[in-house]
Amino acid sequence: DTGVSQDPRHKITKRGQNVTFRCDPISEHNRLYWYRQTLGQGPEFLTYFQNEAQLEKSRLLSDRFSAERPKGSFSTLEIQRTEQGDSAMYLCASSDGLLSNQPQHFGDGTRLSIL
Amino acid sequence: AQTVTQSQPEMSVQEAETVTLSCTYDTSESNYYLFWYKQPPSRQMILVIRQEAYKQQNATENRFSVNFQKAAKSFSLKISDSQLGDTAMYFCASGEHYGGSQGNLIFGKGTKLSVKP
């Protein structure tokens, strides 16, 4: 069990640029979740996948955000035309969705800073 | 909609003593789970303990135990024999279940716990 892996750990970019983050879940997990955490707050749900299907999206996920999980393994989260308010930690988690009592396992996160 | 409230932004405890972190939640679902996660400074969020709502017995994991009061929608975490390594942000979270599968988690704002030597 290598855990949930996220890349990059840190991303600094100028306002208006596009950024993409990657998440590799625990290999046997079919559920993958994205959360956003701002300083001093708890994580807020963005979206989740069951295999390659995106099952739910939060209203926090504006049109500038898109997430994919093309082969049901790794996932990418893209933010287009970044804004100052996008600065946050982006967390990925995975779980075995077929077992209802299994917890979500989190990655280290990608910290995004918008200049 | 689900909500989770942690009313204690910060707490401190002396090493080896016991501390209780509070959490209240609100949900209209009958089938849900409750969790406590720990997030050490600049480190990964890890699961501390979980509780199935349909179980009356309070969950325990070594030095960690919960007091689950379903009618009051309260879910507190007790840490016994506190250790320096317990210093972290603690998040209470609830997760609803649809058709036997887990959905997204709703987190509280967290409680920053400091264990003092």
CSV table of C-alpha atoms in Angstrom, one decimal:
chain,number,residue,atom,x,y,z
A,1,ASP,CA,0.0,0.0,0.0
A,2,THR,CA,1.8,3.1,-1.3
A,3,GLY,CA,-0.9,5.5,-0.2
A,4,VAL,CA,-2.5,8.4,-2.2
A,5,SER,CA,0.1,10.3,-4.2
A,6,GLN,CA,-0.4,13.9,-5.3
A,7,ASP,CA,1.8,15.9,-7.7
A,8,PRO,CA,3.1,18.6,-7.5
A,9,ARG,CA,3.3,19.3,-3.8
A,10,HIS,CA,3.5,23.0,-4.4
A,11,LYS,CA,2.5,25.2,-7.3
A,12,ILE,CA,3.1,28.9,-7.6
A,13,THR,CA,1.6,30.7,-10.6
A,14,LYS,CA,0.5,34.0,-11.8
A,15,ARG,CA,-3.2,35.0,-11.9
A,16,GLY,CA,-4.8,34.1,-15.2
A,17,GLN,CA,-2.6,31.0,-15.8
A,18,ASN,CA,-3.9,27.5,-16.1
A,19,VAL,CA,-2.8,24.8,-13.6
A,20,THR,CA,-3.2,21.0,-13.5
A,21,PHE,CA,-2.8,18.7,-10.5
A,22,ARG,CA,-2.5,14.9,-10.5
A,23,CYS,CA,-3.7,12.4,-8.0
A,24,ASP,CA,-2.8,8.7,-8.0
A,25,PRO,CA,-5.1,6.8,-5.6
A,26,ILE,CA,-4.4,3.6,-3.7
A,27,SER,CA,-4.4,1.0,-6.5
A,28,GLU,CA,-7.4,-1.1,-5.5
A,29,HIS,CA,-9.6,1.9,-4.7
A,30,ASN,CA,-12.4,2.8,-7.1
A,31,ARG,CA,-13.6,5.9,-5.5
A,32,LEU,CA,-11.6,9.1,-5.8
A,33,TYR,CA,-12.4,12.5,-4.2
A,34,TRP,CA,-11.1,16.0,-4.6
A,35,TYR,CA,-11.4,18.5,-1.7
A,36,ARG,CA,-10.2,22.1,-1.3
A,37,GLN,CA,-8.8,23.4,2.0
A,38,THR,CA,-8.2,27.0,2.8
A,39,LEU,CA,-6.1,28.3,5.7
A,40,GLY,CA,-7.8,27.7,9.0
A,41,GLN,CA,-10.7,25.8,7.5
A,42,GLY,CA,-11.7,22.1,7.1
A,43,PRO,CA,-11.6,20.5,3.7
A,44,GLU,CA,-14.5,21.3,1.3
A,45,PHE,CA,-15.8,18.7,-1.1
A,46,LEU,CA,-15.3,19.5,-4.8
A,47,THR,CA,-16.1,16.3,-6.7
A,48,TYR,CA,-15.8,12.6,-6.8
A,49,PHE,CA,-15.4,9.7,-9.2
A,50,GLN,CA,-16.6,6.1,-9.1
A,51,ASN,CA,-14.0,4.5,-11.5
A,52,GLU,CA,-14.1,6.8,-14.5
A,53,ALA,CA,-17.5,8.3,-13.9
A,54,GLN,CA,-17.8,11.6,-12.2
A,55,LEU,CA,-20.8,11.1,-9.9
A,56,GLU,CA,-21.1,14.4,-8.0
A,57,LYS,CA,-19.8,17.9,-8.3
A,58,SER,CA,-20.1,20.6,-5.7
A,59,ARG,CA,-21.4,24.1,-6.5
A,60,LEU,CA,-17.9,25.2,-5.4
A,61,LEU,CA,-16.6,23.7,-8.7
A,62,SER,CA,-17.0,26.6,-11.0
A,63,ASP,CA,-16.8,26.4,-14.8
A,64,ARG,CA,-13.1,27.1,-14.6
A,65,PHE,CA,-12.5,23.8,-12.8
A,66,SER,CA,-12.6,20.5,-14.5
A,67,ALA,CA,-11.7,17.1,-13.2
A,68,GLU,CA,-11.1,13.8,-15.1
A,69,ARG,CA,-10.3,10.2,-14.4
A,70,PRO,CA,-10.0,8.8,-17.9
A,71,LYS,CA,-9.1,5.2,-17.1
A,72,GLY,CA,-10.5,4.9,-13.7
A,73,SER,CA,-7.0,5.1,-12.1
A,74,PHE,CA,-5.3,8.5,-11.7
A,75,SER,CA,-7.2,11.8,-11.8
A,76,THR,CA,-6.4,15.3,-12.9
A,77,LEU,CA,-7.9,18.6,-11.6
A,78,GLU,CA,-7.4,21.6,-13.9
A,79,ILE,CA,-8.1,25.2,-13.0
A,80,GLN,CA,-8.3,27.6,-15.9
A,81,ARG,CA,-7.7,31.3,-15.6
A,82,THR,CA,-6.7,31.1,-12.0
A,83,GLU,CA,-7.8,33.8,-9.6
A,84,GLN,CA,-6.5,34.9,-6.2
A,85,GLY,CA,-9.3,33.1,-4.5
A,86,ASP,CA,-8.1,29.8,-5.9
A,87,SER,CA,-5.1,29.8,-3.5
A,88,ALA,CA,-5.6,26.8,-1.3
A,89,MET,CA,-4.5,23.3,-0.5
A,90,TYR,CA,-6.1,20.8,-2.9
A,91,LEU,CA,-6.5,17.4,-1.4
A,92,CYS,CA,-7.2,14.1,-3.0
A,93,ALA,CA,-8.6,11.0,-1.3
A,94,SER,CA,-9.5,7.5,-2.3
A,95,SER,CA,-11.6,4.7,-0.9
A,96,ASP,CA,-13.0,1.3,-1.7
A,97,GLY,CA,-16.5,2.4,-2.7
A,98,LEU,CA,-17.9,-1.0,-2.7
A,99,LEU,CA,-17.3,-1.3,1.0
A,100,SER,CA,-19.5,1.2,2.7
A,101,ASN,CA,-17.6,1.2,6.0
A,102,GLN,CA,-14.2,1.9,4.5
A,103,PRO,CA,-12.7,5.4,5.2
A,104,GLN,CA,-11.2,7.8,2.8
A,105,HIS,CA,-7.4,7.9,2.6
A,106,PHE,CA,-5.9,11.3,1.9
A,107,GLY,CA,-2.8,12.4,0.0
A,108,ASP,CA,-0.4,15.1,1.1
A,109,GLY,CA,-2.2,17.7,-1.0
A,110,THR,CA,-1.1,20.2,-3.6
A,111,ARG,CA,-0.6,23.7,-2.3
A,112,LEU,CA,-1.5,26.3,-4.9
A,113,SER,CA,-0.4,29.9,-4.5
A,114,ILE,CA,-1.6,32.6,-6.9
A,115,LEU,CA,0.6,35.6,-7.3
B,1,ALA,CA,-27.8,19.6,3.8
B,2,GLN,CA,-25.3,18.2,6.2
B,3,THR,CA,-23.4,20.4,8.6
B,4,VAL,CA,-20.7,19.7,11.1
B,5,THR,CA,-19.8,22.2,13.9
B,6,GLN,CA,-16.7,22.2,16.0
B,7,SER,CA,-17.1,24.9,18.6
B,8,GLN,CA,-13.5,24.8,20.0
B,9,PRO,CA,-11.0,26.5,17.7
B,10,GLU,CA,-8.1,25.7,20.0
B,11,MET,CA,-7.4,23.5,23.0
B,12,SER,CA,-4.4,22.5,25.0
B,13,VAL,CA,-3.6,19.7,27.3
B,14,GLN,CA,-0.7,18.5,29.5
B,15,GLU,CA,1.1,15.4,28.4
B,16,ALA,CA,-0.4,12.3,29.9
B,17,GLU,CA,-3.7,14.0,30.7
B,18,THR,CA,-7.1,13.5,29.0
B,19,VAL,CA,-8.8,15.9,26.6
B,20,THR,CA,-12.2,15.9,24.9
B,21,LEU,CA,-12.9,17.6,21.6
B,22,SER,CA,-16.5,18.4,20.8
B,23,CYS,CA,-18.4,18.0,17.6
B,24,THR,CA,-22.1,18.4,16.6
B,25,TYR,CA,-23.6,17.6,13.3
B,26,ASP,CA,-26.9,17.8,11.5
B,27,THR,CA,-28.1,15.4,8.8
B,28,SER,CA,-31.5,14.3,7.5
B,29,GLU,CA,-30.1,10.9,6.5
B,30,SER,CA,-30.6,7.8,8.6
B,31,ASN,CA,-27.6,6.0,7.2
B,32,TYR,CA,-24.4,7.8,7.8
B,33,TYR,CA,-20.9,7.6,9.3
B,34,LEU,CA,-18.9,9.9,11.5
B,35,PHE,CA,-15.2,10.3,11.5
B,36,TRP,CA,-12.4,12.1,13.4
B,37,TYR,CA,-9.3,12.9,11.2
B,38,LYS,CA,-6.0,14.2,12.5
B,39,GLN,CA,-3.9,16.6,10.4
B,40,PRO,CA,-0.4,17.3,11.9
B,41,PRO,CA,1.3,20.5,10.8
B,42,SER,CA,2.2,20.3,7.1
B,43,ARG,CA,1.4,16.6,7.1
B,44,GLN,CA,-1.2,14.3,5.7
B,45,MET,CA,-4.7,13.9,7.1
B,46,ILE,CA,-5.1,10.6,8.7
B,47,LEU,CA,-8.1,8.8,10.1
B,48,VAL,CA,-8.2,8.6,13.9
B,49,ILE,CA,-11.5,6.8,14.5
B,50,ARG,CA,-14.9,6.2,12.8
B,51,GLN,CA,-18.4,5.5,14.1
B,52,GLU,CA,-21.3,3.9,12.2
B,53,ALA,CA,-24.5,5.7,13.1
B,54,TYR,CA,-26.5,2.5,13.3
B,55,LYS,CA,-24.2,1.2,16.1
B,56,GLN,CA,-25.1,2.2,19.6
B,57,GLN,CA,-21.7,1.1,21.0
B,58,ASN,CA,-19.1,3.9,21.1
B,59,ALA,CA,-16.0,3.2,18.9
B,60,THR,CA,-12.6,3.0,20.6
B,61,GLU,CA,-9.1,2.8,19.1
B,62,ASN,CA,-6.4,2.5,21.7
B,63,ARG,CA,-6.2,5.9,23.5
B,64,PHE,CA,-8.9,7.4,21.3
B,65,SER,CA,-12.6,6.9,22.0
B,66,VAL,CA,-15.8,8.6,21.0
B,67,ASN,CA,-19.0,9.6,22.8
B,68,PHE,CA,-21.7,9.2,20.2
B,69,GLN,CA,-25.1,10.7,21.2
B,70,LYS,CA,-27.3,10.1,18.3
B,71,ALA,CA,-30.4,11.9,19.5
B,72,ALA,CA,-28.4,15.0,20.4
B,73,LYS,CA,-26.3,14.7,17.2
B,74,SER,CA,-23.1,14.9,19.2
B,75,PHE,CA,-19.9,13.1,18.5
B,76,SER,CA,-17.0,14.0,20.8
B,77,LEU,CA,-13.5,12.6,20.8
B,78,LYS,CA,-11.7,11.7,24.0
B,79,ILE,CA,-7.9,11.3,23.9
B,80,SER,CA,-6.5,9.6,27.0
B,81,ASP,CA,-2.9,9.7,28.1
B,82,SER,CA,-2.1,12.6,25.6
B,83,GLN,CA,1.2,12.4,23.9
B,84,LEU,CA,3.3,15.1,22.2
B,85,GLY,CA,2.7,13.5,18.9
B,86,ASP,CA,-1.1,14.1,19.3
B,87,THR,CA,-0.4,17.8,18.6
B,88,ALA,CA,-2.4,18.5,15.4
B,89,MET,CA,-5.6,19.9,13.9
B,90,TYR,CA,-8.5,17.5,14.5
B,91,PHE,CA,-11.4,17.5,12.1
B,92,CYS,CA,-14.8,16.0,12.7
B,93,ALA,CA,-16.5,14.8,9.5
B,94,SER,CA,-19.8,13.1,8.5
B,95,GLY,CA,-20.4,11.0,5.5
B,96,GLU,CA,-23.8,9.9,4.1
B,97,HIS,CA,-24.2,6.6,2.4
B,98,TYR,CA,-26.3,6.0,-0.7
B,99,GLY,CA,-27.1,2.5,-1.6
B,100,GLY,CA,-24.3,1.1,0.6
B,101,SER,CA,-21.6,3.3,-0.9
B,102,GLN,CA,-19.9,6.2,0.7
B,103,GLY,CA,-20.4,9.7,-0.6
B,104,ASN,CA,-18.4,12.8,0.1
B,105,LEU,CA,-17.4,13.9,3.6
B,106,ILE,CA,-18.5,17.1,5.3
B,107,PHE,CA,-15.9,18.5,7.6
B,108,GLY,CA,-16.0,20.9,10.5
B,109,LYS,CA,-13.6,23.8,10.8
B,110,GLY,CA,-11.3,21.9,13.1
B,111,THR,CA,-9.8,22.1,16.6
B,112,LYS,CA,-6.2,22.9,17.0
B,113,LEU,CA,-4.9,20.7,19.8
B,114,SER,CA,-1.6,21.4,21.5
B,115,VAL,CA,-0.1,18.9,23.9
B,116,LYS,CA,2.3,20.5,26.3
B,117,PRO,CA,5.2,18.7,28.0
